[in-house]
Coordinates of C-alpha atoms in Angstrom, one line a residue:
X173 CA -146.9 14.5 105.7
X174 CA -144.9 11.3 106.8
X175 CA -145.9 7.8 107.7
X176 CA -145.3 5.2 110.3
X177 CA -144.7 1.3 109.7
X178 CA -144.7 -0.9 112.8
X179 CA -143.3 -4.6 112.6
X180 CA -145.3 -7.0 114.5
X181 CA -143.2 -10.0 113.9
X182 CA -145.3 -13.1 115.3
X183 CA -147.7 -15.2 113.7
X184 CA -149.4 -18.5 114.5
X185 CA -147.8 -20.6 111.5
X186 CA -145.4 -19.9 109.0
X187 CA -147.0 -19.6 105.4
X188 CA -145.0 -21.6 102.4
X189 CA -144.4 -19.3 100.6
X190 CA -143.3 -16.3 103.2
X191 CA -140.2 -14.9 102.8
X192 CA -141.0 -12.1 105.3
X193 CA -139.4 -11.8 109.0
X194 CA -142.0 -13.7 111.8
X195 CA -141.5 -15.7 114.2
X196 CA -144.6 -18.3 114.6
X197 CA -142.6 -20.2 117.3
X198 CA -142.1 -17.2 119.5
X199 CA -145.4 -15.7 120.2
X200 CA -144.6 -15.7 124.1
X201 CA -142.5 -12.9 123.9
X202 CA -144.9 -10.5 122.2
X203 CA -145.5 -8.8 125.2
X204 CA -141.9 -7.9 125.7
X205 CA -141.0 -7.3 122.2
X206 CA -144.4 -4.7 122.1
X207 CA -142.4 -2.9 125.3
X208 CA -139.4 -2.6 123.3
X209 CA -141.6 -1.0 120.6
X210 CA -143.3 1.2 122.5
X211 CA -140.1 2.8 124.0
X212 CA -138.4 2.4 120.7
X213 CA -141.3 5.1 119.6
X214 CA -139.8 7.0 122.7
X215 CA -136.3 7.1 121.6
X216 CA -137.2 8.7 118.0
X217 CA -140.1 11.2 119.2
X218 CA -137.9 14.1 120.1
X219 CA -135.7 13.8 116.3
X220 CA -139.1 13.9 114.8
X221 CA -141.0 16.3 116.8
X222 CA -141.1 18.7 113.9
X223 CA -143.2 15.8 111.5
X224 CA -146.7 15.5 111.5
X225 CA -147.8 11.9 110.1
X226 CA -151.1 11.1 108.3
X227 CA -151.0 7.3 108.5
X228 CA -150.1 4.7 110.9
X229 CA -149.6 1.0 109.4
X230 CA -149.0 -1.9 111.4
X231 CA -148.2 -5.0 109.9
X232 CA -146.2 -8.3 110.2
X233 CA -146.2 -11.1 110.7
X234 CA -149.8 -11.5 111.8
X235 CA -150.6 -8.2 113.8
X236 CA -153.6 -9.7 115.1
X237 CA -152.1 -12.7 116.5
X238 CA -151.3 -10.9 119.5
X239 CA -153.7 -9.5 122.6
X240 CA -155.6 -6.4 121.1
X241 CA -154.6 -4.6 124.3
X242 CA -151.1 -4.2 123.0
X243 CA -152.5 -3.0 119.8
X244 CA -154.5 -0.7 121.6
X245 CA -151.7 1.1 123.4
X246 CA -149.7 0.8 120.6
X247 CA -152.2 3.0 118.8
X248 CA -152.0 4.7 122.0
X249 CA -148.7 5.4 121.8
X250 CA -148.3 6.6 118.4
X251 CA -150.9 9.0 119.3
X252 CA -149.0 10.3 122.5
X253 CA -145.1 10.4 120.8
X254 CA -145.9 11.8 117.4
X255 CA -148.0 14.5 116.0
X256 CA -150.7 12.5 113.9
X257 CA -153.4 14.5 112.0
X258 CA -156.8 14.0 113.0
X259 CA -158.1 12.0 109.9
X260 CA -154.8 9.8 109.8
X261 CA -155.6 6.7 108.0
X262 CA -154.4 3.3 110.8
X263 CA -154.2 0.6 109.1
X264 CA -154.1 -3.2 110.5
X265 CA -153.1 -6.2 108.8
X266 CA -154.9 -9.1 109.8
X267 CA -155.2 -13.3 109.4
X268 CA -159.0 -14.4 108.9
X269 CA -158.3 -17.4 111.2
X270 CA -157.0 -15.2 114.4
X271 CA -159.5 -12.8 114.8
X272 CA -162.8 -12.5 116.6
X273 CA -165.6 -9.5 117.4
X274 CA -164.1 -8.4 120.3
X275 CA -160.5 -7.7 118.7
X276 CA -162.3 -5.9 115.8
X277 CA -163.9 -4.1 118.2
X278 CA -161.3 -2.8 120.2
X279 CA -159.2 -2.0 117.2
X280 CA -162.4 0.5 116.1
X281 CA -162.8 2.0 119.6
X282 CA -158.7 2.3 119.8
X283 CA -158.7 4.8 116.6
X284 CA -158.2 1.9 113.7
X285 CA -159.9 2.9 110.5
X286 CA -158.9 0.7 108.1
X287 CA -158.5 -2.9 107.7
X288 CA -156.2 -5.3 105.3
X289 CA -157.5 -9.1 104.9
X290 CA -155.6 -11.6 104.0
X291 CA -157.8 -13.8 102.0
X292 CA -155.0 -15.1 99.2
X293 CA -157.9 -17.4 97.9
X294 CA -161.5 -18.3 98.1
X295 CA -160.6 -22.0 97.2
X296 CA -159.7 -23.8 100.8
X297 CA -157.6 -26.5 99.2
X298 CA -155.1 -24.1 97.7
X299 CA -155.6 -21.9 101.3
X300 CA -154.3 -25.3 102.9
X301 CA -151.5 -25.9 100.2
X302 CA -150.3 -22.3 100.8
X303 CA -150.0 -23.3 104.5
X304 CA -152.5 -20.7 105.4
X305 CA -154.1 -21.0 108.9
X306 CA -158.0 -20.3 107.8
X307 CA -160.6 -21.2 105.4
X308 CA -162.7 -19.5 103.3
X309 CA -165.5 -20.0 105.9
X310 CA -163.4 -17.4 108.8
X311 CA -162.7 -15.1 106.0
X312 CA -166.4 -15.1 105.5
X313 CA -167.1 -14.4 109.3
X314 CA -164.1 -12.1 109.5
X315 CA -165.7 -10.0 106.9
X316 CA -169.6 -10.0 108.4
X317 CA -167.3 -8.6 111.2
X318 CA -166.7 -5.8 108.9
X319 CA -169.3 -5.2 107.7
X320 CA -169.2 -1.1 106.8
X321 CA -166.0 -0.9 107.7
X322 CA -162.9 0.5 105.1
X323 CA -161.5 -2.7 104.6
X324 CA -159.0 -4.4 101.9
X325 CA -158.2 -8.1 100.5
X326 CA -155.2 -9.9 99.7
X327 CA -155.7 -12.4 97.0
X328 CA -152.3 -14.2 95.4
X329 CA -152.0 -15.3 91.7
X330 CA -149.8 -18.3 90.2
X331 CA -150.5 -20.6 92.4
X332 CA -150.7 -24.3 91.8
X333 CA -153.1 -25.5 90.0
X334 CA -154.9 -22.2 89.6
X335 CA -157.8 -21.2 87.2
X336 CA -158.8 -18.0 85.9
X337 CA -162.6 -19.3 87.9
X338 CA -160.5 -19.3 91.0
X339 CA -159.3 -16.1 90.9
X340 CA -162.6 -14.7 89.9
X341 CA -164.4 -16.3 92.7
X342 CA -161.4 -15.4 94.9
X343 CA -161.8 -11.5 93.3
X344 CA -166.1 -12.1 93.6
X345 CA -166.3 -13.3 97.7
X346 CA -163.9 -10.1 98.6
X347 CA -166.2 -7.5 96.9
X348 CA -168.9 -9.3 97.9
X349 CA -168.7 -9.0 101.3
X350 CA -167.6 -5.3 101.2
X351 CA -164.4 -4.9 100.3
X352 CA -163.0 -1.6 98.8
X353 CA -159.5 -2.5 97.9
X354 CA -158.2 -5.3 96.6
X355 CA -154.4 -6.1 96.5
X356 CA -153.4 -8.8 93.4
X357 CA -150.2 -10.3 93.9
X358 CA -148.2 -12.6 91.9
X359 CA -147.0 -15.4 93.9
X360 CA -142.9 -15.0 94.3
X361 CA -141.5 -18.4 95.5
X362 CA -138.3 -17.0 97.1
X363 CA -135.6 -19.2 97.8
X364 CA -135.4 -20.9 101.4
X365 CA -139.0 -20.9 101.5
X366 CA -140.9 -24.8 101.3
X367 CA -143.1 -23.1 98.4
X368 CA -139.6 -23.2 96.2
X369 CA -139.4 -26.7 95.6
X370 CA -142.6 -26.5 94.2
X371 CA -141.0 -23.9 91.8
X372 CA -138.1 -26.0 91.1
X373 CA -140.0 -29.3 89.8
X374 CA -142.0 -26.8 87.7
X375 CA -145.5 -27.5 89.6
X376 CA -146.2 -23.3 89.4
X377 CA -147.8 -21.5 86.2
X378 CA -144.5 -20.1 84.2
X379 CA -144.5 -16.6 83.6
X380 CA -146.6 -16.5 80.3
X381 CA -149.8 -18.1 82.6
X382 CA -149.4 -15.4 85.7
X383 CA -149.5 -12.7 83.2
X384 CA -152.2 -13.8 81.9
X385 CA -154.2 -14.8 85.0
X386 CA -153.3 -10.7 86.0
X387 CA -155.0 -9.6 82.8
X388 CA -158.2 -12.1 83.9
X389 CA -157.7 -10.5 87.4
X390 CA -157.4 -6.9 86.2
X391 CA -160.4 -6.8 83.7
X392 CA -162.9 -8.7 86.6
X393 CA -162.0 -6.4 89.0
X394 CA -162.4 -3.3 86.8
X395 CA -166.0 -4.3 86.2
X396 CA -166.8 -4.7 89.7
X397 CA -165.6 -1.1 90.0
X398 CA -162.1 -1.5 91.3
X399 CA -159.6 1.1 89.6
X400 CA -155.7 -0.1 89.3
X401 CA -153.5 3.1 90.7
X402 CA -150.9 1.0 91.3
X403 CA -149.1 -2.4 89.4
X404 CA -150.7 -5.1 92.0
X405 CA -153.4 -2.4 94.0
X406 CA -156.9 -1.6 92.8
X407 CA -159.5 0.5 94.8
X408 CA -163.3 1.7 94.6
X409 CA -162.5 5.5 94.0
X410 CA -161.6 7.4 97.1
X411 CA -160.5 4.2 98.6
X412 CA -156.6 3.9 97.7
X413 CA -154.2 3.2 100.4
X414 CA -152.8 6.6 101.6
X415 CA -149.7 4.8 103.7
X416 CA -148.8 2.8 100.0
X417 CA -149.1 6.4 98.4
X418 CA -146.6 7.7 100.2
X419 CA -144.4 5.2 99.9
X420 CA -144.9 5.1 95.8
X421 CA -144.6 9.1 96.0
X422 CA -141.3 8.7 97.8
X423 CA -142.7 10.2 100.6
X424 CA -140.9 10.0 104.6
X425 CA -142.1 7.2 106.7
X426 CA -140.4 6.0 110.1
X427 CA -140.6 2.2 110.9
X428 CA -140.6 0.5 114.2
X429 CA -139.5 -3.1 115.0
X430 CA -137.6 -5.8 114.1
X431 CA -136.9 -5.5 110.1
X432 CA -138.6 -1.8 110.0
X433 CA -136.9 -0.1 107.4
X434 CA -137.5 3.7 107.3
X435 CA -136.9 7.1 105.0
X436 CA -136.4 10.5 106.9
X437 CA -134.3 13.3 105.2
X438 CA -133.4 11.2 101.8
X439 CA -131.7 8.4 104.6
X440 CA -133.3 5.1 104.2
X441 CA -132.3 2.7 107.1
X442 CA -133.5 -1.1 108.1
X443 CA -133.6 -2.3 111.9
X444 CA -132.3 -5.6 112.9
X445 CA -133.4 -8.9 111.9
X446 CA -132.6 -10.6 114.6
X447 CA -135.5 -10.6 117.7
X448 CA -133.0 -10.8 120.2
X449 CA -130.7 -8.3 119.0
X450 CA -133.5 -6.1 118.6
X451 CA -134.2 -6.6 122.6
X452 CA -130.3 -5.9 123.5
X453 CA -130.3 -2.6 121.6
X454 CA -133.6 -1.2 122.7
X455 CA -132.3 -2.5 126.3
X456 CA -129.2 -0.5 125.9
X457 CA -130.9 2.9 124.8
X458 CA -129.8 1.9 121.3
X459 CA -131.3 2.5 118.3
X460 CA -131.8 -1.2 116.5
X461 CA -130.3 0.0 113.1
X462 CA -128.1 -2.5 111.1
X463 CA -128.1 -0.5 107.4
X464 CA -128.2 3.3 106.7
X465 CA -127.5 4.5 103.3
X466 CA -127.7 8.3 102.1
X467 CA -129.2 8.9 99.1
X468 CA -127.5 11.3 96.9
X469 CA -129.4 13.5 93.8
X470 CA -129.2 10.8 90.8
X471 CA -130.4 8.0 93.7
X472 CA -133.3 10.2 94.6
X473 CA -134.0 10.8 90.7
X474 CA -134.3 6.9 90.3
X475 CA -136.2 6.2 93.2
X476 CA -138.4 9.0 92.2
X477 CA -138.6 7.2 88.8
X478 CA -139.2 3.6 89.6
X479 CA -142.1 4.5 92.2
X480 CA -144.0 6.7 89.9
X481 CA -143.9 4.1 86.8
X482 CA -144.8 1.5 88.8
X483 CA -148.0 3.6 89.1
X484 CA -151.4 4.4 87.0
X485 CA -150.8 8.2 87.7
X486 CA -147.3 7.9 86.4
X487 CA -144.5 10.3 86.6
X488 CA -145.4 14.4 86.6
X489 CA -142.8 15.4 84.2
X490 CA -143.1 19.2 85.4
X491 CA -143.2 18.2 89.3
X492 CA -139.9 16.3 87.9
X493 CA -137.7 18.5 86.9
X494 CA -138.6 21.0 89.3
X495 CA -137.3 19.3 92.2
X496 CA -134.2 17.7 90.0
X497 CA -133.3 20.6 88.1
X498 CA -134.1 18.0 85.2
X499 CA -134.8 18.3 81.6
X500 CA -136.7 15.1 82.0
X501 CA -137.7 14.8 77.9
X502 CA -134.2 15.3 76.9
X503 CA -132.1 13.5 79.9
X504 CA -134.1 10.3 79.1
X505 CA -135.2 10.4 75.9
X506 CA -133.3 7.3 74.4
X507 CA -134.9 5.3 76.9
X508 CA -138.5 7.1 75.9
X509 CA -137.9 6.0 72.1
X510 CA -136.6 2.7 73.2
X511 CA -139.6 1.8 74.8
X512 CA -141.9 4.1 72.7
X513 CA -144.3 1.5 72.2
X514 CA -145.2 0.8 76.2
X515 CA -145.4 4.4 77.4
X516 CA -148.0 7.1 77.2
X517 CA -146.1 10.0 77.1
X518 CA -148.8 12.8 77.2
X519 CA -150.6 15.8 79.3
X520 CA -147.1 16.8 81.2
X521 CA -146.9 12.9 82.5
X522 CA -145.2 10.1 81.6
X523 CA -147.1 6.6 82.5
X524 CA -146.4 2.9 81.1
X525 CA -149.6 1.8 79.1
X526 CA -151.9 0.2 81.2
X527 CA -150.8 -3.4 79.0
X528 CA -147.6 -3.8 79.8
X529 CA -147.9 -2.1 83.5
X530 CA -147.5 -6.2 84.8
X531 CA -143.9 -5.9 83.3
X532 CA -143.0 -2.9 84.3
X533 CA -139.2 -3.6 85.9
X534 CA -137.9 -4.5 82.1
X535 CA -139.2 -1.0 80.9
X536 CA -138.0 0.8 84.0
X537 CA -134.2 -1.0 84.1
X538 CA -133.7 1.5 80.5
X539 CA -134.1 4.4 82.2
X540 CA -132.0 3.3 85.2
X541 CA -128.9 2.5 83.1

């Protein structure tokens, strides 16, 4: 099983701290650049006729910044193109503050089955300083919307002038209203972005404070029955993102759009970030890709590697060397004593201890080197 990513670039303001490819100031061409996606679809369907894909993500930008009619023939088209299974998890992302009954309807009649929210915070005045377009108040009416539905929240940590109440309210109002995923992330102020000048005249809880705000975050969240499977994802059991699975399991997974970046055949390769180059190529009968790198056997091991420790599960040592020809316990094992005292090593799987899972990359750079 595979998955597919579309890229749905537009939003209707620019968040401080995003780092990610939208264009707020261009929503006027969303109509053309949903065209180019649709026959981009077109161009790849034949080379991947033989896939069959359980999940369908689209995300952005602000999906649901756009007319619901193109996300309904986008749907469409995905369904027409490719061979999706029948229970195929499709997935939207959506902004509180741009959606309304009618667009949630149509995305439930059009096939979509799943629904991520992007709350960041139930406080409004840290909403505002993140330069986030809604208030608690929409995410509250987004979620009556709803109501029953398989839905997931966002919510950020380290942000300016945090508490450990805020995130626990923040964590409280998304279960409370039905959630059954939550997504914690750690607030990255990126360079470039307004958000890292804040950074830079030290107005953001250092490193010590967001670990511990994620231990706060991750002990709330397990007593109102959310389970971490992954370093920032936490579900109600049964719940877990499939499309983030694959990716995390190294699965295949095509993307569409500008700044897609996909992973067929142990190729991974990113479209263009330019809007209007990605118009000329699709135009042109030209596929919109700017990098392609192969990935050869010890890339593949390390991939294979970094994705399952950044998990709960961990790594399947047999599963491991089975595909790599591997010894995995002897090829690694001064990076297993060096960090003895962070990993479970146990039951034919490898995993680091639930602890020290926030910290991760350090543990996981000794078995790269």
């Amino acid at each position: 099983m595979a998955g597919i990513y579309v890229h749905i670039p537009f939003c209707k303001s620019k968040c401080r701290y995003c780092d990610f490819t939208s264009f707020p100031e261009k929503l006027g061409f969303a109509e053309s650049y949903m065209t180019c996606v649709y026959r981009e679809m077109l161009m790849r369907s034949q080379e991947l006729s033989s896939y069959t894909f359980d999940t369908l993500y689209i995300g952005g930008g602000t999906p649901s910044v756009i007319d619901e009619s193109y996300i309904a023939m986008l749907v469409a088209a995905a369904k027409k193109y490719f061979s999706l299974t029948k229970n195929a998890e499709i997935t939207i992302e959506m902004n509180p503050g741009t959606v309304s009954a009618s667009k949630i309807d149509l995305y439930k009649k059009c096939g979509i089955n799943r629904f991520s929210v992007g709350l960041q915070s139930a406080i409004d005045s840290q909403l505002a300083e993140l330069g986030r377009c809604h208030t608690l108040n929409e995410f509250v009416t987004c979620a009556k919307l709803l109501k029953g539905e398989n839905f997931s929240v966002d919510i950020m940590i380290g942000l300016k002038g945090q508490t450990t109440e805020d995130i626990a309210k923040s964590i409280e109002v998304a279960a409370g209203f039905g959630a059954s995923h939550i997504s914690m992330y750690a607030l990255t102020p990126e360079d470039g972005t307004p958000i890292y000048t804040d950074y830079l005249n030290g107005e953001l809880p250092d490193g010590d404070e967001v670990a511990a705000m994620y231990e706060f975050g991750v002990k709330k969240l397990a007593e109102l029955g959310f389970r971490r499977y992954e370093v920032s994802n936490f579900a109600k059991r049964g719940k877990e993102s499939r499309h983030n699975l694959n990716y995390w399991k190294r699965g295949e997974y095509i993307g569409f759009g500008v700044a897609a970046s996909s992973h067929i055949k142990n190729v991974r390769f990113t479209n263009t970030f330019d809007l209007d180059e990605y118009f000329k190529c699709i135009l042109t009968n030209h596929f919109p890709v700017i990098d392609r790198e192969e990935v050869d056997g010890d890339g593949q091991k390390e991939e294979k590697l970094m994705l399952a420790l950044r998990t709960s599960a961990g790594l399947d040592i047999a599963s491991f060397n089975a595909e790599f020809c591997a010894d995995f316990l002897s090829d690694y094992a001064a990076a297993i004593e060096k960090n003895a005292q962070y990993l479970d090593v146990a039951d034919g799987r490898v995993r680091v201890k639930d602890e020290y899972l926030f910290v991760q990359n350090s543990i996981i750079c000794d078995f790269l080197s």
